[in-house]
CSV table of C-alpha atoms in Angstrom, one decimal:
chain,number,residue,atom,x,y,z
A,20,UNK,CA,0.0,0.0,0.0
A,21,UNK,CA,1.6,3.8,-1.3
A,22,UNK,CA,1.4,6.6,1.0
A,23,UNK,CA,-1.7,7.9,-0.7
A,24,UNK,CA,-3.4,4.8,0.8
A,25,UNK,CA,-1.8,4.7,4.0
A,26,UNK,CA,-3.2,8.1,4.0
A,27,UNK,CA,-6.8,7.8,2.5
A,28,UNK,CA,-6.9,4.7,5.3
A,29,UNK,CA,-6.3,6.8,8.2
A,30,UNK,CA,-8.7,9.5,7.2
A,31,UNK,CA,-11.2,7.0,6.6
A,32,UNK,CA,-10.4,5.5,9.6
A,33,UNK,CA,-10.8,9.0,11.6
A,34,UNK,CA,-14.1,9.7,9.7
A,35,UNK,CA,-15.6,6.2,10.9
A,36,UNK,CA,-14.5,7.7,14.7
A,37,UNK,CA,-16.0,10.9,14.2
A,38,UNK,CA,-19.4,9.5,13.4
A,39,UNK,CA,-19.2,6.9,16.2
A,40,UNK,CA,-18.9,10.1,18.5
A,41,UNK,CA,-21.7,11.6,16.7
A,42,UNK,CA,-23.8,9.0,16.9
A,43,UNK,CA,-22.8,8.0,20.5
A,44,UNK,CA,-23.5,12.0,21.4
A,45,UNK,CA,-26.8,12.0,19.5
A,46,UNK,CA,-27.6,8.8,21.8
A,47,UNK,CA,-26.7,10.5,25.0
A,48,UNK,CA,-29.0,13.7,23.8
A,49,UNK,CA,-31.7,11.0,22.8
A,50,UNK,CA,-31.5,9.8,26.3
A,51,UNK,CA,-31.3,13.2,28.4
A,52,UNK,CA,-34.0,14.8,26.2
A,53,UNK,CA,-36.4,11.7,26.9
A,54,UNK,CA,-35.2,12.6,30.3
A,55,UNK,CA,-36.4,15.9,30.3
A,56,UNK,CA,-39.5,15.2,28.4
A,57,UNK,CA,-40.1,12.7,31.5
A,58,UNK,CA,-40.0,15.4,34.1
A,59,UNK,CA,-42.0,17.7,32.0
A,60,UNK,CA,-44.7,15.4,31.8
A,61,UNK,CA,-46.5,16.0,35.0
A,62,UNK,CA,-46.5,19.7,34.5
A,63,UNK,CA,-48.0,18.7,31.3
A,64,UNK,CA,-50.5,16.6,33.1
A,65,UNK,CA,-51.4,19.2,35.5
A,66,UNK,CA,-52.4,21.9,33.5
A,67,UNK,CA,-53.9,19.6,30.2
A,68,UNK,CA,-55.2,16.7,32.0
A,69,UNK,CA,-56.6,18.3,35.7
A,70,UNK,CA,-59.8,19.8,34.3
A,71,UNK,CA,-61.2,16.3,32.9
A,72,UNK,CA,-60.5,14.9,36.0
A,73,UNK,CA,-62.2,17.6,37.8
A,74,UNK,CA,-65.2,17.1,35.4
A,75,UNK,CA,-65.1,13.5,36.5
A,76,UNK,CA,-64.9,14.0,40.3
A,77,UNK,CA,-68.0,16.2,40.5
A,78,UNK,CA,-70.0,13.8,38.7
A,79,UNK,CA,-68.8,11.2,41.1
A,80,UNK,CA,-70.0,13.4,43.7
A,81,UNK,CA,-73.6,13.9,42.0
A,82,UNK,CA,-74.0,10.0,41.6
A,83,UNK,CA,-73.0,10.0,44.9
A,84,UNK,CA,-76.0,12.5,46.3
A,85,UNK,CA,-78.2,11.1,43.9
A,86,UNK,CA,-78.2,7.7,45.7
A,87,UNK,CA,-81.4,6.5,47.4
A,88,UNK,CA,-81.3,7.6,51.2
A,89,UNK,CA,-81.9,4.9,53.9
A,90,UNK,CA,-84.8,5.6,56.1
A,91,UNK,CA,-83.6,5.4,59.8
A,92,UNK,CA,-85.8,5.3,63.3
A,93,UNK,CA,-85.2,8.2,65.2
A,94,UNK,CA,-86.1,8.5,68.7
A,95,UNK,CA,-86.7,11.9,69.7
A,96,UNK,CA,-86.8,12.8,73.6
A,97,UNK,CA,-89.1,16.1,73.8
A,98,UNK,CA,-89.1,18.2,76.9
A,99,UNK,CA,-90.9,21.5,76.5
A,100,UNK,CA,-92.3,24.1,79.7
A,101,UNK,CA,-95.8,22.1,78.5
A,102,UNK,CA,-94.7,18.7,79.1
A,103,UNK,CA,-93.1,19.4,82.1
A,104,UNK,CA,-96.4,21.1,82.9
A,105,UNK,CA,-98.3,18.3,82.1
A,106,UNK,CA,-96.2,15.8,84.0
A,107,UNK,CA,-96.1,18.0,87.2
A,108,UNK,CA,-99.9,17.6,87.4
A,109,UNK,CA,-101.1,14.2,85.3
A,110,UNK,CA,-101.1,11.8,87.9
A,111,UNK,CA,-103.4,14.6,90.2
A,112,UNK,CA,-106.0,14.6,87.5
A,113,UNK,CA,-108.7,11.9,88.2
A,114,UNK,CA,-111.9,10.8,87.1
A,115,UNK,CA,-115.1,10.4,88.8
A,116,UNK,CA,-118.0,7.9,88.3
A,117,UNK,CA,-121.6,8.7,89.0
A,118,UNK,CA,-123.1,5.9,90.1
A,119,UNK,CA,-126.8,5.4,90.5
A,120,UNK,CA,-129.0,2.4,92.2
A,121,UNK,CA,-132.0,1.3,90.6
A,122,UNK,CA,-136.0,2.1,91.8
A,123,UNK,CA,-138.7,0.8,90.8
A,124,UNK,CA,-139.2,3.8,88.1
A,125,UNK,CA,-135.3,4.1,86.9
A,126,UNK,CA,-132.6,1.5,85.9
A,127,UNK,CA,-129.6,1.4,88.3
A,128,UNK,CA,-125.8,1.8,87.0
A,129,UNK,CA,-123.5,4.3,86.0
A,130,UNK,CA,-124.8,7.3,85.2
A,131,UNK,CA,-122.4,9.4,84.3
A,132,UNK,CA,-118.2,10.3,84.3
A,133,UNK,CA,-116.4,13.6,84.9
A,134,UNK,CA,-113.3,14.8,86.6
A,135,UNK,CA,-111.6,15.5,89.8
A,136,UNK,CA,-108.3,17.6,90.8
A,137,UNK,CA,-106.6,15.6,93.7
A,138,UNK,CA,-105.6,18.8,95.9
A,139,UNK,CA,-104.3,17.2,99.3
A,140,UNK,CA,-103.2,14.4,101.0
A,141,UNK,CA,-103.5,14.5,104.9
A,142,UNK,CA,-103.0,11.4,107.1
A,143,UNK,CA,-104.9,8.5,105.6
A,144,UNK,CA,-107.0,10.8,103.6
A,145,UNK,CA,-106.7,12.3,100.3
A,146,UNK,CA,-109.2,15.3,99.2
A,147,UNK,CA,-110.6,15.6,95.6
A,148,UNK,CA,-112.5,18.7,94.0
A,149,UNK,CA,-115.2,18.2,91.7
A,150,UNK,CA,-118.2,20.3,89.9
A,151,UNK,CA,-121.4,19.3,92.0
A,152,UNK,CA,-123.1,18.3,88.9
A,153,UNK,CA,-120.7,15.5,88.1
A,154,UNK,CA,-121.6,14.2,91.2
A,155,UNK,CA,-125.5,15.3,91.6
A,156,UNK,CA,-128.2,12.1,92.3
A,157,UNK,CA,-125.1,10.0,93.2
A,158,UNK,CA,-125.6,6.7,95.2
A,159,UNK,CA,-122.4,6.0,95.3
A,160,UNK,CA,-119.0,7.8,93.7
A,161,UNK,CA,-115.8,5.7,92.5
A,162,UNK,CA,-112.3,7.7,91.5
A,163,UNK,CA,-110.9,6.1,88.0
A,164,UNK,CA,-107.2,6.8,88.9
A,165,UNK,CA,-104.3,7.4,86.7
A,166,UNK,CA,-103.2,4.0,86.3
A,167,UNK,CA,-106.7,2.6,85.9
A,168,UNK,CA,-107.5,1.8,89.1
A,169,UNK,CA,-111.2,2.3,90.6
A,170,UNK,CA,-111.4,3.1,94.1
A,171,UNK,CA,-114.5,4.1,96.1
A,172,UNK,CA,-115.0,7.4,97.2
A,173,UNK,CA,-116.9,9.7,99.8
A,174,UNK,CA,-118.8,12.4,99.3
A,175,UNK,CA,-117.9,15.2,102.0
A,176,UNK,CA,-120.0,17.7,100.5
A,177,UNK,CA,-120.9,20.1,96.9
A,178,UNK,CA,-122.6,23.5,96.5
A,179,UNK,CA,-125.0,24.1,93.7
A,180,UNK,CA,-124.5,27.8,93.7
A,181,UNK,CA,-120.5,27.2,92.5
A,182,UNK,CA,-121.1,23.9,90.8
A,183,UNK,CA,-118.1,22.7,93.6
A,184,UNK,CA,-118.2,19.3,95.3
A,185,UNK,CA,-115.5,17.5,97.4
A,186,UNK,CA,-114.4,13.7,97.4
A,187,UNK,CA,-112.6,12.0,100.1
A,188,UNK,CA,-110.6,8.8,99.4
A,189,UNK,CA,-107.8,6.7,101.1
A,190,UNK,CA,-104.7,8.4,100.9
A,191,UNK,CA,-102.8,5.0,100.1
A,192,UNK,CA,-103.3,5.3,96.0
A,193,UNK,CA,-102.2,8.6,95.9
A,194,UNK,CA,-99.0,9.7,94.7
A,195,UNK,CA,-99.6,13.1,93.3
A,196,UNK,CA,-101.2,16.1,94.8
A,197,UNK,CA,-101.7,19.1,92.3
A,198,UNK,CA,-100.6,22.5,93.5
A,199,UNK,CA,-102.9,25.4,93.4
A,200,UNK,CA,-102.0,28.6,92.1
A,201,UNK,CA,-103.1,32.0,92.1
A,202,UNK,CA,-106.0,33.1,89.4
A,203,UNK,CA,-105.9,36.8,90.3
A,204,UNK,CA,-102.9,37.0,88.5
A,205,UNK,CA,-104.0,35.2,85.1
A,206,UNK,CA,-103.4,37.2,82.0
A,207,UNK,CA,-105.4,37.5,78.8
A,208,UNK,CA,-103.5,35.9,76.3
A,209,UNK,CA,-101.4,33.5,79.1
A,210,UNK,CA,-100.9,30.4,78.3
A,211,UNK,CA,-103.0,26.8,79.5
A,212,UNK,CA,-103.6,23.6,79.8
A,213,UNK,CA,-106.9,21.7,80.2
A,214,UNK,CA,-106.2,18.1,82.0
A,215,UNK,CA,-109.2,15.9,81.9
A,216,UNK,CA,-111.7,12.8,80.7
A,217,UNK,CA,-113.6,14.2,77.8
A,218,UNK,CA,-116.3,12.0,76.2
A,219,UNK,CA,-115.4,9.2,79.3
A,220,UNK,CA,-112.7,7.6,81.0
A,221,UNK,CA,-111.5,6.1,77.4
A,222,UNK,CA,-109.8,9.4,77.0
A,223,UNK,CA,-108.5,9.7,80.1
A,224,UNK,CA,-106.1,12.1,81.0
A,225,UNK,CA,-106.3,14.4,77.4
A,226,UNK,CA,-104.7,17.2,77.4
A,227,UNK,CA,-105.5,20.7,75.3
A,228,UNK,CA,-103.9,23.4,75.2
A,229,UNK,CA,-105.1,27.0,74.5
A,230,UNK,CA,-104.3,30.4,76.1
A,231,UNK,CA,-106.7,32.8,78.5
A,232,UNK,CA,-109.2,34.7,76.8
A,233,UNK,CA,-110.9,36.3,79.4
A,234,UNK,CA,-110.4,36.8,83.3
A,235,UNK,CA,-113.6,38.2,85.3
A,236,UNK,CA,-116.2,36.6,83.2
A,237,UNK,CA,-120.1,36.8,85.0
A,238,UNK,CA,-122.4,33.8,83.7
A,239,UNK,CA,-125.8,34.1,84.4
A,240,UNK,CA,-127.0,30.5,85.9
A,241,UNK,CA,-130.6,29.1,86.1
A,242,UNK,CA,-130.1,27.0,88.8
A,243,UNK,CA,-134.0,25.6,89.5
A,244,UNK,CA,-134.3,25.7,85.8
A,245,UNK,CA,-137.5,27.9,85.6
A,246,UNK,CA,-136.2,30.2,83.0
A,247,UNK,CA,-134.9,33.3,85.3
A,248,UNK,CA,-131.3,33.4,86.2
A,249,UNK,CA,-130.7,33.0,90.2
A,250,UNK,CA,-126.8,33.6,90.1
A,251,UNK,CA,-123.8,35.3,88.4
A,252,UNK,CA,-120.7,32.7,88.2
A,253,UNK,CA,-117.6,34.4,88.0
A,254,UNK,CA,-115.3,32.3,85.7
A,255,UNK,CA,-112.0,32.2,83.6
A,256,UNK,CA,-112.3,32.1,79.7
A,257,UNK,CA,-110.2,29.7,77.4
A,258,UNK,CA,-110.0,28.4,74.3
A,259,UNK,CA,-108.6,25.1,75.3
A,260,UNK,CA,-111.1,22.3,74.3
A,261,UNK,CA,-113.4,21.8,77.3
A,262,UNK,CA,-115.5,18.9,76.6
A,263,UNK,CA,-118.7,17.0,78.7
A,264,UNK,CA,-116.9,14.7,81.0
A,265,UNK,CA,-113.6,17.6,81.3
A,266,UNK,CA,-116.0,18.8,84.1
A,267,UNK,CA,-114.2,18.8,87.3
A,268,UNK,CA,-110.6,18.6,85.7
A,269,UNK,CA,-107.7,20.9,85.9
A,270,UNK,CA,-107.2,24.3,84.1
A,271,UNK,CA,-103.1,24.1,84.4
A,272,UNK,CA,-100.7,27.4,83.8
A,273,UNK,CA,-97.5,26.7,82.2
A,274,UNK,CA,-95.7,26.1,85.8
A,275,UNK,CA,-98.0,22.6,86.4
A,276,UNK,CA,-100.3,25.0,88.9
A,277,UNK,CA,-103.9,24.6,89.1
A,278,UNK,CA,-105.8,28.0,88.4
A,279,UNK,CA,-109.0,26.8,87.6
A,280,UNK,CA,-111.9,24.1,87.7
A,281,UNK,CA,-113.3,23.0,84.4
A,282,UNK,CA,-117.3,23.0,84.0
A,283,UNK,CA,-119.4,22.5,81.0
A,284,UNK,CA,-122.6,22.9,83.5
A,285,UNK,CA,-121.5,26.8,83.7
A,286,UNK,CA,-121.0,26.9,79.7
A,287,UNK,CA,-124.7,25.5,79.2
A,288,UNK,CA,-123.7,25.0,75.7
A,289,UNK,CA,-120.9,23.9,73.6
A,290,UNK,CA,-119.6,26.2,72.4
A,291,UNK,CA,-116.4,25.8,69.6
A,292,UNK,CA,-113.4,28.1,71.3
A,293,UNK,CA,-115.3,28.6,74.5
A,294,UNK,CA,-114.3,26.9,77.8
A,295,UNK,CA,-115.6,27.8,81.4
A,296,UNK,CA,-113.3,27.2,84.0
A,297,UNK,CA,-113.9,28.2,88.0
A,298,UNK,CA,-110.9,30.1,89.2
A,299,UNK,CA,-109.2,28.6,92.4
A,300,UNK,CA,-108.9,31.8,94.0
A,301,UNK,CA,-113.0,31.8,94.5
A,302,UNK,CA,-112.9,28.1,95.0
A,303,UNK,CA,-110.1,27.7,97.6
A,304,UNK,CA,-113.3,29.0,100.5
A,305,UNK,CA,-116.1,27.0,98.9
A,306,UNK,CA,-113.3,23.9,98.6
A,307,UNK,CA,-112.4,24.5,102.4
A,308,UNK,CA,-116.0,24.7,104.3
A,309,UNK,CA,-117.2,21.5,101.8
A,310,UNK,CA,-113.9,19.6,103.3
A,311,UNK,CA,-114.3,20.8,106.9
A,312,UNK,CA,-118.2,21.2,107.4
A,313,UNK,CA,-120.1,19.6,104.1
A,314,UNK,CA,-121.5,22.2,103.2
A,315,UNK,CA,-120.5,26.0,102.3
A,316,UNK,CA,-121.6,28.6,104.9
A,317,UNK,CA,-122.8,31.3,104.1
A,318,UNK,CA,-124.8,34.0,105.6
A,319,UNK,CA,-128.5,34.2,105.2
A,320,UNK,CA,-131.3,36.4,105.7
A,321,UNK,CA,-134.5,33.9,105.9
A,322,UNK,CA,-136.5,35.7,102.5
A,323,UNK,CA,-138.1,34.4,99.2
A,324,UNK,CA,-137.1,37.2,97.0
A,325,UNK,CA,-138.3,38.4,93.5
A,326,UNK,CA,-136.3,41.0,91.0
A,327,UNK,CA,-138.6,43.6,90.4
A,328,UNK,CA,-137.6,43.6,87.1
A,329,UNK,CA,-139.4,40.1,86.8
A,330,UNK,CA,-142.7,41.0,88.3
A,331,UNK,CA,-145.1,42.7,86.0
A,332,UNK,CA,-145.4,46.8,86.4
A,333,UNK,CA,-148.9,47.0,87.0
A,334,UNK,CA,-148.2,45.4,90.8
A,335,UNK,CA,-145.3,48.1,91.0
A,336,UNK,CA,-147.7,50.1,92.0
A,337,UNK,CA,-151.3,48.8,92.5
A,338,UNK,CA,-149.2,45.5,94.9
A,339,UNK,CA,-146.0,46.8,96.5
A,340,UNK,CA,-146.8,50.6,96.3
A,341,UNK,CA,-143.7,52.3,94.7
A,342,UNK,CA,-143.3,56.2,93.8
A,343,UNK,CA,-142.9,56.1,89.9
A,344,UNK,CA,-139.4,56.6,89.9
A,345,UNK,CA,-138.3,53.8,91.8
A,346,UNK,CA,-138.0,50.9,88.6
A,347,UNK,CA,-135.0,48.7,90.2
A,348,UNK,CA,-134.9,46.5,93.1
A,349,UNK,CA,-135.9,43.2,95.4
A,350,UNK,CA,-139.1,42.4,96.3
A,351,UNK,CA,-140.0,40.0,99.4
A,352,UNK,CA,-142.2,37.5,99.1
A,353,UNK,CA,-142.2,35.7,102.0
A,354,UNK,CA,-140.6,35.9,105.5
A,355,UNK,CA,-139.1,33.2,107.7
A,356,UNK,CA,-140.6,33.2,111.1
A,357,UNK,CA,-137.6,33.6,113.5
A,358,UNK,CA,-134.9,34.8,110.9
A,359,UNK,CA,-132.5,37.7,110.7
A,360,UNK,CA,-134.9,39.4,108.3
A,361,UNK,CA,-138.1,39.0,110.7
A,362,UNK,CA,-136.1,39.6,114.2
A,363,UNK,CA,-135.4,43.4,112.1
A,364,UNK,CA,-139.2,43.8,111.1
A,365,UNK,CA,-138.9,43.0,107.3
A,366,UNK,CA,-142.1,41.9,105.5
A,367,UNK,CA,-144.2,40.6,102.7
A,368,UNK,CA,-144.5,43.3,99.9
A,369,UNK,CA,-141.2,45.1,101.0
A,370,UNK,CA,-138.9,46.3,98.8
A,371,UNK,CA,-135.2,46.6,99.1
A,372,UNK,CA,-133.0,49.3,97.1
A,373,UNK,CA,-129.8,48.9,98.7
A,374,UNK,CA,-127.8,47.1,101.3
A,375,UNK,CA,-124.6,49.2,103.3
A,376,UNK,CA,-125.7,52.0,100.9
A,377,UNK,CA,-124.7,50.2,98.3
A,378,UNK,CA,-127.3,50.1,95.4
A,379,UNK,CA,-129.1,46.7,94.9
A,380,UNK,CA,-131.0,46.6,91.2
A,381,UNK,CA,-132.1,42.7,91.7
A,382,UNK,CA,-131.8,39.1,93.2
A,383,UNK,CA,-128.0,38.0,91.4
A,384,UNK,CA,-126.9,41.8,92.9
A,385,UNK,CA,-128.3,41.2,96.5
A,386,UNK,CA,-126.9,37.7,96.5
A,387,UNK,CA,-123.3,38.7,95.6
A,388,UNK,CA,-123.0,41.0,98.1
A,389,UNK,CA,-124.6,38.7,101.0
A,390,UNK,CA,-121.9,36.1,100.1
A,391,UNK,CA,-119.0,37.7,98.8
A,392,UNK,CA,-118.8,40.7,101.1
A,393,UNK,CA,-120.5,39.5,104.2
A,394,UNK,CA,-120.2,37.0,106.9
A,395,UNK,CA,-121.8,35.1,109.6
A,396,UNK,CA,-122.3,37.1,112.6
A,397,UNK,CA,-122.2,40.5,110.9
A,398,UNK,CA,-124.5,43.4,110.5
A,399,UNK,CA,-126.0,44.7,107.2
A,400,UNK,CA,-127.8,47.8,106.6
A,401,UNK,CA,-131.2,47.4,104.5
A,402,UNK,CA,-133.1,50.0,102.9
A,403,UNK,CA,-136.2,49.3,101.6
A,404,UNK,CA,-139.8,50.5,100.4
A,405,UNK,CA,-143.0,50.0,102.2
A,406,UNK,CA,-146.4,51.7,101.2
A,407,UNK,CA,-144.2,53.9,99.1
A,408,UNK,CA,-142.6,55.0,102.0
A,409,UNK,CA,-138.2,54.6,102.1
A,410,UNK,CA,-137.3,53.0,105.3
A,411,UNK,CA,-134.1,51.5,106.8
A,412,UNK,CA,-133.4,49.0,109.2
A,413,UNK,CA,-130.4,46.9,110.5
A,414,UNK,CA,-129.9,43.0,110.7
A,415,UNK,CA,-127.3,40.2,112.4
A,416,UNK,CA,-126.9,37.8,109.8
A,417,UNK,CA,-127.4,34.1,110.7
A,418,UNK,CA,-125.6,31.2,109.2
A,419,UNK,CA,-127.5,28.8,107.1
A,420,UNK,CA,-127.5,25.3,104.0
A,421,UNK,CA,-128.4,26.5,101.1
């Protein structure tokens, strides 16, 4: 081989290296670029890819809400200023059972169910308020208690004029006593709770709830039924249901105190929104002389009285002899032998315009102020007309039943 080939050889041989180098280097780039690229790649992801997978999670999240909800029992322990109410007083509220024995013109059995307040628990004895008419014609009484349980009861005593009557039982089934509170104080608009049997003891301790919607209520009351009101009861005004057989239950505030007694006698009629309930305040003296004596004593005068206002005006003054101008008052029909009213000279025909100087305009007026402002023992001015004439005399006031 010549120089020229020695030559040519060794270039070739140098070109051959060169592109082994090349090559070798363009590998190594290859390799670091892919490198690179490799790194790159979850930046890439992050900004190209991230909003389809964002797309994708929320509509997870939809299926997710979408999905048909599993129905769970709950059990939900309510305590509310009414349920404690209601609790503080449940056990107190009873109910009472008329019971009537058979004669030869009647069938026997129970004649009728109301309610009762168990107020106090002395000794061996517990006491029980009622209405009177609950209890009226009874032959025997029987308390349906809050668990069920019938026990037999004694009648101490019940006034027609309040529609008030008072139960003693053995103190041994009672647990509860019901707490009286203070129905001077009731506002219109306070909230209450009736607690009684309405419609019979199969509804036995139903509660309604309503508010006050009237304090000093007067209810004219026909007590002999001949069509002429004899007395004014004072009563409490709700709108908590008050049904036949809630007579003699509890009218509850919102503390669990007893503010009134519950009668559908005063009421007359049902009437939607309308319930009647005695206010203890006037009760707590009836309640007290039925429990001690049997019977509510109250002063009397010994008279049969008429309101002028119900005897015709031609005996105004042809009968009883009044100047023209006198158009209001009390008339006497009869006189007791040996009562206040004769011992101070009173008499047939006479008619009375005002007791204490206070004016009297007919029968309801004289009577509330003989029992709500006077007692036994004390003195009462009467003026009165006879033969046209004013007059004025002075009696002692007596006690006597009524």
């Amino acid at each position: 081989m010549g120089y020229y080939d020695d030559h040519y050889e060794h270039i070739r041989q140098k070109q051959k290296g060169n592109r082994r180098g090349t090559f070798l280097a363009g590998f190594v780039g290859a390799v670091l670029g892919g490198m690179l690229v490799i790194v790159a790649v979850p930046s890439l992801v992050k900004w190209d890819v991230l909003p389809y997978e964002l797309e994708q999670t929320e509509e997870k999240q939809v299926t997710v809400t979408e999905q048909p909800k599993v129905d769970k029992s709950v059990a939900v322990d309510v305590v509310t200023q009414v349920t404690k109410a209601v609790n503080r007083v449940s056990d107190a509220v009873v109910g009472i059972v008329n019971i009537q024995e058979a004669s030869f013109w009647s069938e026997g059995g129970e004649a009728g169910t109301g309610s009762g307040v168990i107020y106090k628990k002395e000794g061996n004895k517990a006491y029980i308020v009622t209405n009177h008419h609950v209890i009226e014609g009874a032959s025997r009484v029987e308390v349906s208690l809050s668990d069920g349980a019938k026990v037999q009861a004694r009648l101490l005593g019940s006034d027609v004029w309040t529609d008030l009557a008072v139960l003693e039982i053995d103190a041994k089934h009672v647990t509860n006593v019901a707490e009286f509170g203070n129905s001077d104080v009731v506002k219109v608009g306070e909230p209450v709770i009736a607690v009684g049997n309405p419609l019979g003891l199969q509804f036995a301790g139903s509660v309604t709830q309503g508010i006050i919607s009237g304090v000093n209520r007067t209810i004219p009351i026909d007590i002999d039924q001949d069509g002429i009101p004899d007395w004014h009861a004072e009563v409490l005004q709700t709108d908590a249901a008050i049904n036949p057989g809630n007579s003699g239950g509890a009218l509850v505030n919102i503390e669990g105190q007893v503010i009134g007694i519950n009668s559908m006698k005063i009421a007359q009629e049902a009437v939607e929104g309308i319930g009647l309930s005695i206010p203890i305040n006037y009760a707590k003296p009836i309640i007290a002389d039925l429990e001690k004596f049997g019977q509510v004593r109250r002063p009397y005068m010994g008279v049969e009285l008429r309101s002028l206002s119900d005897i015709p005006a031609y005996h105004w003054q042809q009968t009883l002899h009044l100047p023209p101008n006198v158009t209001e008052g009390v008339a006497i029909l009869q006189v007791e032998p040996g009562s206040p009213a004769a011992q101070a000279g009173l008499r047939e025909f006479d008619v009375i315009v005002a007791l204490d100087d206070e004016k009297i305009a007919d029968v309801i007026a004289l009577r509330k102020h003989l029992y709500n402002r006077k007692q036994i023992g004390d003195t009462m001015k009467v003026t009165f007309y006879r033969d046209g004439k004013k007059k004025t005399v002075t009696l002692k006031l007596a006690k006597h039943s009524l």
